[in-house]
mmCIF file of C-alpha atoms in Angstrom:
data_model
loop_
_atom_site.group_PDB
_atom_site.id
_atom_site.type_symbol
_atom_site.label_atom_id
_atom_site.label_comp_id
_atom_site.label_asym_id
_atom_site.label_seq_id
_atom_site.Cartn_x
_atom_site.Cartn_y
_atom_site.Cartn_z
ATOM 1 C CA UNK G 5 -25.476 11.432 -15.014
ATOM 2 C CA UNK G 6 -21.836 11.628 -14.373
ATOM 3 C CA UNK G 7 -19.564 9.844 -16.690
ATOM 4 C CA UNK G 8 -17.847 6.793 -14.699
ATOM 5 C CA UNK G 9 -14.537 7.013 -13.989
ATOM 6 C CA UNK G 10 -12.454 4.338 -15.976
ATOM 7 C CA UNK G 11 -10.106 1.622 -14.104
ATOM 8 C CA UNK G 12 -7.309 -0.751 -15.275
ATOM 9 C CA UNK G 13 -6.511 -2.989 -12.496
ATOM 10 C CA UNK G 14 -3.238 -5.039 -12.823
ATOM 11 C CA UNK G 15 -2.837 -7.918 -10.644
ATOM 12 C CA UNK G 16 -6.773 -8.533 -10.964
ATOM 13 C CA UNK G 17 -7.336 -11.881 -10.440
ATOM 14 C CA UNK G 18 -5.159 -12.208 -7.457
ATOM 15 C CA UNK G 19 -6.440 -12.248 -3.751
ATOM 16 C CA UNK G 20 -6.589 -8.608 -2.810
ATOM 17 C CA UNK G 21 -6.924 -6.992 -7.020
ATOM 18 C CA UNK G 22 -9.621 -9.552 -7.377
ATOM 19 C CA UNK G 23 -11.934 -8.231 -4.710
ATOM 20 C CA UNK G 24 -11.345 -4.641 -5.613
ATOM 21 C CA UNK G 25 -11.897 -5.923 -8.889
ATOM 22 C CA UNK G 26 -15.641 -7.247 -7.880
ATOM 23 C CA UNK G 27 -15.995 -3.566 -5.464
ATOM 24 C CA UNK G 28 -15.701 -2.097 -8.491
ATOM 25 C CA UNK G 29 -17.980 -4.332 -10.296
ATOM 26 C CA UNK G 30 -20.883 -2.932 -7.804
ATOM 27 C CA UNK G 31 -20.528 0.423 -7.882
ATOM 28 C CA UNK G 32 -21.931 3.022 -9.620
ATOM 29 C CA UNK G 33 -19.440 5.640 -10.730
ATOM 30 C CA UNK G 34 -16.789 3.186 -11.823
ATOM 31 C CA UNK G 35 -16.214 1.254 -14.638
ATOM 32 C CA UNK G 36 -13.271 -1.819 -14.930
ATOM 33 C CA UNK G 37 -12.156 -0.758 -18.434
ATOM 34 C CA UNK G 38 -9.085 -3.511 -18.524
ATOM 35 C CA UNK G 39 -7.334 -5.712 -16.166
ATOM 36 C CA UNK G 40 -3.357 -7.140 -16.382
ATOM 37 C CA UNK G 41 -2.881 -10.926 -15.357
ATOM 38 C CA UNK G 42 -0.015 -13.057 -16.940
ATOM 39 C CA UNK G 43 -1.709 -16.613 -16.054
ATOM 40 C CA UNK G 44 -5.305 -15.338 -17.643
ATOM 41 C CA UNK G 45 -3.911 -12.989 -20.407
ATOM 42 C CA UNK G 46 -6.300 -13.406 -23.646
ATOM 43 C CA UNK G 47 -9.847 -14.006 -21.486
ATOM 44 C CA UNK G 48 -12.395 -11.824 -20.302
ATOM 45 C CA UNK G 49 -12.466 -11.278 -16.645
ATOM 46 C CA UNK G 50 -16.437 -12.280 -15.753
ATOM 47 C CA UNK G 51 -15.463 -15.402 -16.862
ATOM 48 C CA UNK G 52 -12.439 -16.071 -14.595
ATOM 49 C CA UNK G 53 -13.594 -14.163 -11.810
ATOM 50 C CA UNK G 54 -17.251 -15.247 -12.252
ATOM 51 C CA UNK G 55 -18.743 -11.879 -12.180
ATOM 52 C CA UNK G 56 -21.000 -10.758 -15.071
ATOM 53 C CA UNK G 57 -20.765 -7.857 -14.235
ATOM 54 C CA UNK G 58 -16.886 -7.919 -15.090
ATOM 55 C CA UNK G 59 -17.085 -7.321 -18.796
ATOM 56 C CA UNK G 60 -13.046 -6.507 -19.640
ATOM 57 C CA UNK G 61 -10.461 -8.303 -21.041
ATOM 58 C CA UNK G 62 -7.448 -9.389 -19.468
ATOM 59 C CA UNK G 63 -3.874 -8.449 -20.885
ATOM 60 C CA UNK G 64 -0.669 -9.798 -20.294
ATOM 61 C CA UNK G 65 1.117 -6.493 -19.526
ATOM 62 C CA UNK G 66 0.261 -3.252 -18.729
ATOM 63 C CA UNK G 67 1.297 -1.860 -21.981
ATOM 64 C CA UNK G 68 -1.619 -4.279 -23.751
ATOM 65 C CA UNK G 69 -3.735 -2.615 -20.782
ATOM 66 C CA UNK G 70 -2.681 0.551 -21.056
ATOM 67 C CA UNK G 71 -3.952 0.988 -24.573
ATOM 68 C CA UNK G 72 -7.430 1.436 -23.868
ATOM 69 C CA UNK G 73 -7.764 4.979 -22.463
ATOM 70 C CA UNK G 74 -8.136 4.926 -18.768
ATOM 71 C CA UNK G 75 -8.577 7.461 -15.662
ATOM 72 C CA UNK G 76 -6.850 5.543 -13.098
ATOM 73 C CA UNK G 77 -3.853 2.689 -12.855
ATOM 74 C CA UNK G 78 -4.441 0.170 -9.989
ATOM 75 C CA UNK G 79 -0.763 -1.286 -9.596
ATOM 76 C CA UNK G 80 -1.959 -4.305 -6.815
ATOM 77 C CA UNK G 81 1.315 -7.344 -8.543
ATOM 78 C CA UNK G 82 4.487 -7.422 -7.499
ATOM 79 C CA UNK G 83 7.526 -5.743 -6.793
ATOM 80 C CA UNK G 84 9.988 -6.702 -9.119
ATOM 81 C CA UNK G 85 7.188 -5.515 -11.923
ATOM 82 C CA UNK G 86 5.367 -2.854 -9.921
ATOM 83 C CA UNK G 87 7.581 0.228 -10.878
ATOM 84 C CA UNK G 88 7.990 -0.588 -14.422
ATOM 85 C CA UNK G 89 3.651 -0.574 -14.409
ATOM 86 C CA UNK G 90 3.125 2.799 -12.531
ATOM 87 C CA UNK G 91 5.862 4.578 -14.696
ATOM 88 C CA UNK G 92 3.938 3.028 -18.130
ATOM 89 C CA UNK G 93 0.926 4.206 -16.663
ATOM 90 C CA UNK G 94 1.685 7.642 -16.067
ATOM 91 C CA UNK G 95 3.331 7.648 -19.330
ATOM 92 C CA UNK G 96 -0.083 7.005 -20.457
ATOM 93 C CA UNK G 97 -1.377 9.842 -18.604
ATOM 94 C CA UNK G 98 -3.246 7.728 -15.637
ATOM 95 C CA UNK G 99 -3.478 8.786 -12.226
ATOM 96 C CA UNK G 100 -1.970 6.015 -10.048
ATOM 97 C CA UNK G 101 -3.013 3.696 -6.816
ATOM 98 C CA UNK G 102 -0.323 1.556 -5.241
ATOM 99 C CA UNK G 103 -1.615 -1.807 -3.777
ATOM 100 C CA UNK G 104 1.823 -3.435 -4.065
ATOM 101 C CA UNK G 105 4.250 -3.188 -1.296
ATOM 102 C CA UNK G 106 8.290 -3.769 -1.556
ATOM 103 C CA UNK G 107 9.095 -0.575 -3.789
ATOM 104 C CA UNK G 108 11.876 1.970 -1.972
ATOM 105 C CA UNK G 109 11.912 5.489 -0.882
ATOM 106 C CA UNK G 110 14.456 5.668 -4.240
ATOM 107 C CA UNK G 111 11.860 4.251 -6.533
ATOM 108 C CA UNK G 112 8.842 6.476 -5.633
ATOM 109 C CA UNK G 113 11.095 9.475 -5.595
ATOM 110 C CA UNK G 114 12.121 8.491 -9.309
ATOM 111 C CA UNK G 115 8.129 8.082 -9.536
ATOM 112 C CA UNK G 116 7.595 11.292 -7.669
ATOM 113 C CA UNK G 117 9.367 13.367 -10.703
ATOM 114 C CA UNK G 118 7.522 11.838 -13.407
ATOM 115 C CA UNK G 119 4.254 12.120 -11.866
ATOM 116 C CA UNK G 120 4.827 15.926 -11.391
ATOM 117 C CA UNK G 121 6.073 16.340 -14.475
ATOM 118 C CA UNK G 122 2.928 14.776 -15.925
ATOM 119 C CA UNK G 123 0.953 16.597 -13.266
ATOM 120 C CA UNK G 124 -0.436 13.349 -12.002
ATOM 121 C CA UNK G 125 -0.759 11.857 -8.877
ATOM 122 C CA UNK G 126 0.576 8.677 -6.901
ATOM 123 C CA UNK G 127 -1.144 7.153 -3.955
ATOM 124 C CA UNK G 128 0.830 4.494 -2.217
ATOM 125 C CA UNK G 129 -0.559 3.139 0.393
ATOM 126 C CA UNK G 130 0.866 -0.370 2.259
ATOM 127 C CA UNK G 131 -2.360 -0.820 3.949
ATOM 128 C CA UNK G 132 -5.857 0.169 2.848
ATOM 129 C CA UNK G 133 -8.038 -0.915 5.787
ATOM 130 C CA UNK G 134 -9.569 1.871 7.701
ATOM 131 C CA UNK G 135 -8.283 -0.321 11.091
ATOM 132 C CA UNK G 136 -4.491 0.401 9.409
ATOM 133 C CA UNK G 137 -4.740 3.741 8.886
ATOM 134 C CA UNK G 138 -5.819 4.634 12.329
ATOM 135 C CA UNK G 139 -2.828 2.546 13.731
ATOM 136 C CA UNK G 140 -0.267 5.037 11.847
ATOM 137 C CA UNK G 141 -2.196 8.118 12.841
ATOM 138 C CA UNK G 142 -2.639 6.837 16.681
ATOM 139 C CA UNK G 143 1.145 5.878 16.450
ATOM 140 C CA UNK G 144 2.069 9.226 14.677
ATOM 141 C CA UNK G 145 0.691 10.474 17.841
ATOM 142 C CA UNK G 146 2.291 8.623 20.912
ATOM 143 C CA UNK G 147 5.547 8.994 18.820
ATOM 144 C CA UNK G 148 5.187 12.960 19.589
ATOM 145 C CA UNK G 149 4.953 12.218 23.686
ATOM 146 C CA UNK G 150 7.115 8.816 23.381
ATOM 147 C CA UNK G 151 10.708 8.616 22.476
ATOM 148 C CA UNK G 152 11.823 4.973 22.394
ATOM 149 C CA UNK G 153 9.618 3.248 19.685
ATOM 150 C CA UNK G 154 10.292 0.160 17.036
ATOM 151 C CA UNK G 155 7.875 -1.373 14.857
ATOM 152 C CA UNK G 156 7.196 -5.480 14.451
ATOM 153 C CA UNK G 157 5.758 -6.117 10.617
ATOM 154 C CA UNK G 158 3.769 -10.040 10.487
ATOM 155 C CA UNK G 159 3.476 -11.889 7.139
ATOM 156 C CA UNK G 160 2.292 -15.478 5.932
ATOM 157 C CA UNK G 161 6.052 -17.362 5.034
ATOM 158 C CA UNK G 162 5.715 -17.095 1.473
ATOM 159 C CA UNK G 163 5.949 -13.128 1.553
ATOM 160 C CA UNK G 164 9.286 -12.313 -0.167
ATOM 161 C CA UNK G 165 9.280 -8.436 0.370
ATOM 162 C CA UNK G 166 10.272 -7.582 4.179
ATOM 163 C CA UNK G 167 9.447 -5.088 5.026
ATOM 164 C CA UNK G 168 5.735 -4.732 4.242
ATOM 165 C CA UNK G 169 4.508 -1.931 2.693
ATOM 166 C CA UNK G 170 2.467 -1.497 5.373
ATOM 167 C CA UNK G 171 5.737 -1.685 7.967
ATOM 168 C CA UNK G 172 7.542 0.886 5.804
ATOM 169 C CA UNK G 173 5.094 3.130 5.712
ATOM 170 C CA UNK G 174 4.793 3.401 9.278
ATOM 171 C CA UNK G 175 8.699 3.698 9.891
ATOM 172 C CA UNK G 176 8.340 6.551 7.701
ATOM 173 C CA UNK G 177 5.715 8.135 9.059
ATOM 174 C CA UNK G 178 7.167 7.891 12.695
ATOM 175 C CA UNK G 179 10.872 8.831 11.258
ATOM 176 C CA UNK G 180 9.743 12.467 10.127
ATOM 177 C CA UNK G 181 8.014 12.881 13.725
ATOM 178 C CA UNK G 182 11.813 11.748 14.816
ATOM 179 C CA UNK G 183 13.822 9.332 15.231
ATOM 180 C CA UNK G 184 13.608 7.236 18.046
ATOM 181 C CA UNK G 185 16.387 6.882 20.927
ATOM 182 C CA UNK G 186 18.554 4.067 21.536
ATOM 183 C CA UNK G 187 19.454 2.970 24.839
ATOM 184 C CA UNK G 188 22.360 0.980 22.800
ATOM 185 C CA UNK G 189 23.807 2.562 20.192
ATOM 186 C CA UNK G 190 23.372 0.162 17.052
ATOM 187 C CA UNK G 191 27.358 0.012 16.653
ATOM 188 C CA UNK G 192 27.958 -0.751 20.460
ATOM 189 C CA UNK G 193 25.525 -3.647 19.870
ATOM 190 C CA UNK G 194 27.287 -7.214 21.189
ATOM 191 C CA UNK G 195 25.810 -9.999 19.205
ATOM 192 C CA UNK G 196 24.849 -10.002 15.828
ATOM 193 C CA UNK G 197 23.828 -6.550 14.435
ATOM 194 C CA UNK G 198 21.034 -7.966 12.602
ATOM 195 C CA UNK G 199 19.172 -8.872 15.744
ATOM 196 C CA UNK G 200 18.116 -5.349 16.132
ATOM 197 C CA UNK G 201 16.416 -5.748 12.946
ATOM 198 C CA UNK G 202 16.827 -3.192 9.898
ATOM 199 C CA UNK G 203 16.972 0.762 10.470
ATOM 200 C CA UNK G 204 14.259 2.656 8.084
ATOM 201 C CA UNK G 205 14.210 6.311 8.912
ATOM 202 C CA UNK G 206 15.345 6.293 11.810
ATOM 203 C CA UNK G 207 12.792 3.387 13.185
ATOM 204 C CA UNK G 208 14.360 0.051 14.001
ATOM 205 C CA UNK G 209 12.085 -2.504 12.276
ATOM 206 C CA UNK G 210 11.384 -6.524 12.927
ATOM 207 C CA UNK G 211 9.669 -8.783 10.157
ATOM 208 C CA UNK G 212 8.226 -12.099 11.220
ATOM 209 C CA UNK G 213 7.677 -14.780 8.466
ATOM 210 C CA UNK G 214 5.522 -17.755 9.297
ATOM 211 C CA UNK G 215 2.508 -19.513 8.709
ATOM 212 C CA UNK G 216 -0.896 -18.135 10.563
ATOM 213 C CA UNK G 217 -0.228 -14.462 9.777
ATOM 214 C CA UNK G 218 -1.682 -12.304 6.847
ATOM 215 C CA UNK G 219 -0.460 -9.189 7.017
ATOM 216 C CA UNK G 220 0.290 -7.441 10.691
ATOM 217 C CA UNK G 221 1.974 -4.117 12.019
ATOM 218 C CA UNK G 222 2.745 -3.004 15.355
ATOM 219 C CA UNK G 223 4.010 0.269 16.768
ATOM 220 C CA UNK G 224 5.727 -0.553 20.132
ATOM 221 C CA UNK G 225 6.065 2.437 22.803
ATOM 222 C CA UNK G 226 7.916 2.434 25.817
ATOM 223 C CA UNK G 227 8.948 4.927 28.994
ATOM 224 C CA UNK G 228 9.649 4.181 32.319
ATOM 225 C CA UNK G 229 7.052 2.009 33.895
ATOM 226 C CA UNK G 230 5.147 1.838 31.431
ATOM 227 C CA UNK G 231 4.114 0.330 27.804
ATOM 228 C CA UNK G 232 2.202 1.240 24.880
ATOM 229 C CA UNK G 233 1.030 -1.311 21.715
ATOM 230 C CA UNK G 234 -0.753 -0.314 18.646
ATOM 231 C CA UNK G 235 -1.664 -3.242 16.211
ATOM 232 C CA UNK G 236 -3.274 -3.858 13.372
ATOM 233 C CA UNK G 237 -4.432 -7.482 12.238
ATOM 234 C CA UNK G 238 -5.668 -8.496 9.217
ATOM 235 C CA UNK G 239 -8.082 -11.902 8.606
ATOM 236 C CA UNK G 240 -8.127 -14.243 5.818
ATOM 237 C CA UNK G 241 -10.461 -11.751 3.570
ATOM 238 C CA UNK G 242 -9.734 -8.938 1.219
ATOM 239 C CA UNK G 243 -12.792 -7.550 1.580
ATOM 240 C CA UNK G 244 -11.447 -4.666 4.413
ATOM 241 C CA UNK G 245 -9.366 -3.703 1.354
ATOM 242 C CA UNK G 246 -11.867 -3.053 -0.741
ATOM 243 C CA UNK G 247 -13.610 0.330 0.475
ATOM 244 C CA UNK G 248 -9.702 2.193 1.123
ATOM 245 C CA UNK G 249 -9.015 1.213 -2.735
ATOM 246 C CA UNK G 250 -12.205 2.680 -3.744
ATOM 247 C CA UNK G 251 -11.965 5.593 -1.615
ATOM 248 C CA UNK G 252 -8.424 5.969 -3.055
ATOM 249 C CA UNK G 253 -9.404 5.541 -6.508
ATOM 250 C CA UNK G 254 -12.239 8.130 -6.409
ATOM 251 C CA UNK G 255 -10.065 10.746 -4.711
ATOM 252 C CA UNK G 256 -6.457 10.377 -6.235
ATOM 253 C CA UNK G 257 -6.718 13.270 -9.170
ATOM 254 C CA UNK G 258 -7.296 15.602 -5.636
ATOM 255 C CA UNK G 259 -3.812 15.276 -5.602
ATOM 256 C CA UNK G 260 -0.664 15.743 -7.523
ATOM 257 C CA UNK G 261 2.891 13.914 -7.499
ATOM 258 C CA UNK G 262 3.479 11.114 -4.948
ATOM 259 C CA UNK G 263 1.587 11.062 -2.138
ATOM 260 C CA UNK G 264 1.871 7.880 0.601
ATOM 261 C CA UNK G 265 -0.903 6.829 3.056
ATOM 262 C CA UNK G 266 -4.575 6.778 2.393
ATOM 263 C CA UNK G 267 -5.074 9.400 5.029
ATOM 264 C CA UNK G 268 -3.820 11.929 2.011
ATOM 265 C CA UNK G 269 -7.345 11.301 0.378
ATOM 266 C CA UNK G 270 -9.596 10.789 3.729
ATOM 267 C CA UNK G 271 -11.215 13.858 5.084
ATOM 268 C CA UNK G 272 -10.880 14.977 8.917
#
């Protein structure tokens, strides 16, 4: 039998790390060798997740974690800590999958050069439901045929990053098809320039902030007569989460240096 395949996950007891936490917990080939949580630092993770099966002890920071030998990083906290984690973890000579959105097209090409150097790979992805993914490739596709696009990112009011990882993402996979045409140039804009929202490669992008929204994208098309929406919606559960994270998990050493979208790992 195959030796498992050994898993810190930081951020594990919080609502997306904690049910990747229990995926992990039921399969087979995986094994969650240490977990990073400030507000549970010093217990074992069955017992504050409830889950025998969850036999690991929780640290306070990933370099505690990061001291048991591990094949893969899980980085699913927050931004202000997330880049300081992955770059301690490939330090460590993990293999790395991003969870966590908020972190720059600066930051993961500082990333980018340390995980080459350390021939290791980075898998950001802002959205790991299969529904997600198949937004950006069906938008990655009307944005060949369609030349005005934007893109609207939803979040619950308490999310402090804007955009979503899941927004950026998409602007940046639409903004190396091209970028899309302005019937107004942003400068000849009369009102407030911020009312066209914020320009990420070439993409104009919107973020809405209030209560009754998880996490959302949209991809809006339009041409003459005619109007295109792709969106993706996610409910109250984690659990769509949980089979992308796995998938990325199992798959990341395919790769080497940073790679962004979960489609890097999926096969055609």
């Amino acid at each position: 039998m195959a030796e498992k395949k050994r898993v810190i996950v930081a951020g594990a007891t919080g609502w997306a790390g904690s049910a990747l936490a229990r995926g992990i917990a039921r399969s087979d080939d995986l094994q969650l060798c240490g977990a990073l949580a400030r507000s549970s630092a010093g217990r074992n993770l069955g017992e504050v997740l409830n889950e025998q099966r969850l036999d690991c002890p929780v640290h306070a920071t990933a370099a505690e974690a990061l001291a048991t030998p591990a094949d893969v990083f899980v980085e699913y906290t927050k931004p202000d800590s997330a880049k300081a984690n992955i770059l301690a973890a490939l330090a460590a000579g993990c293999h790395v999958v991003v969870g966590t959105s908020g972190l720059a097209d600066a930051d993961y090409a500082e990333i980018d050069f340390v995980a080459r150097e350390r021939e290791r790979a980075v898998l950001a992805c802002g959205n790991f439901a299969i529904t997600a993914v198949l937004a950006m490739r069906f938008a990655e596709l009307a944005a060949r045929y369609l030349d005005h696009f934007e893109v609207i990112d939803y979040a619950h009011e308490t999310k402090v990053d804007a955009p979503s990882g899941t927004a950026r993402e998409l602007a940046a996979r639409l903004g190396r098809i091209k970028a899309a045409a302005l019937g107004v140039p942003l400068e000849s804009i009369r009102g407030p320039r911020e009312a066209r929202g914020a320009t990420l490669n070439g993409v104009q992008v919107h973020s809405v902030r209030t209560p009754g929204f998880v996490i959302g994208v949209e991809a809006i098309f339009g041409a003459h007569g005619q109007r295109l929406h792709i969106r993706h919606e996610s409910g109250e559960s984690a659990e769509p989460y949980v089979g992308g994270a796995l998938l990325a998990i199992r798959r990341v050493h395919t790769l080497t240096g940073v790679h962004r979208g979960l489609d890097a790992v999926m096969k055609a």
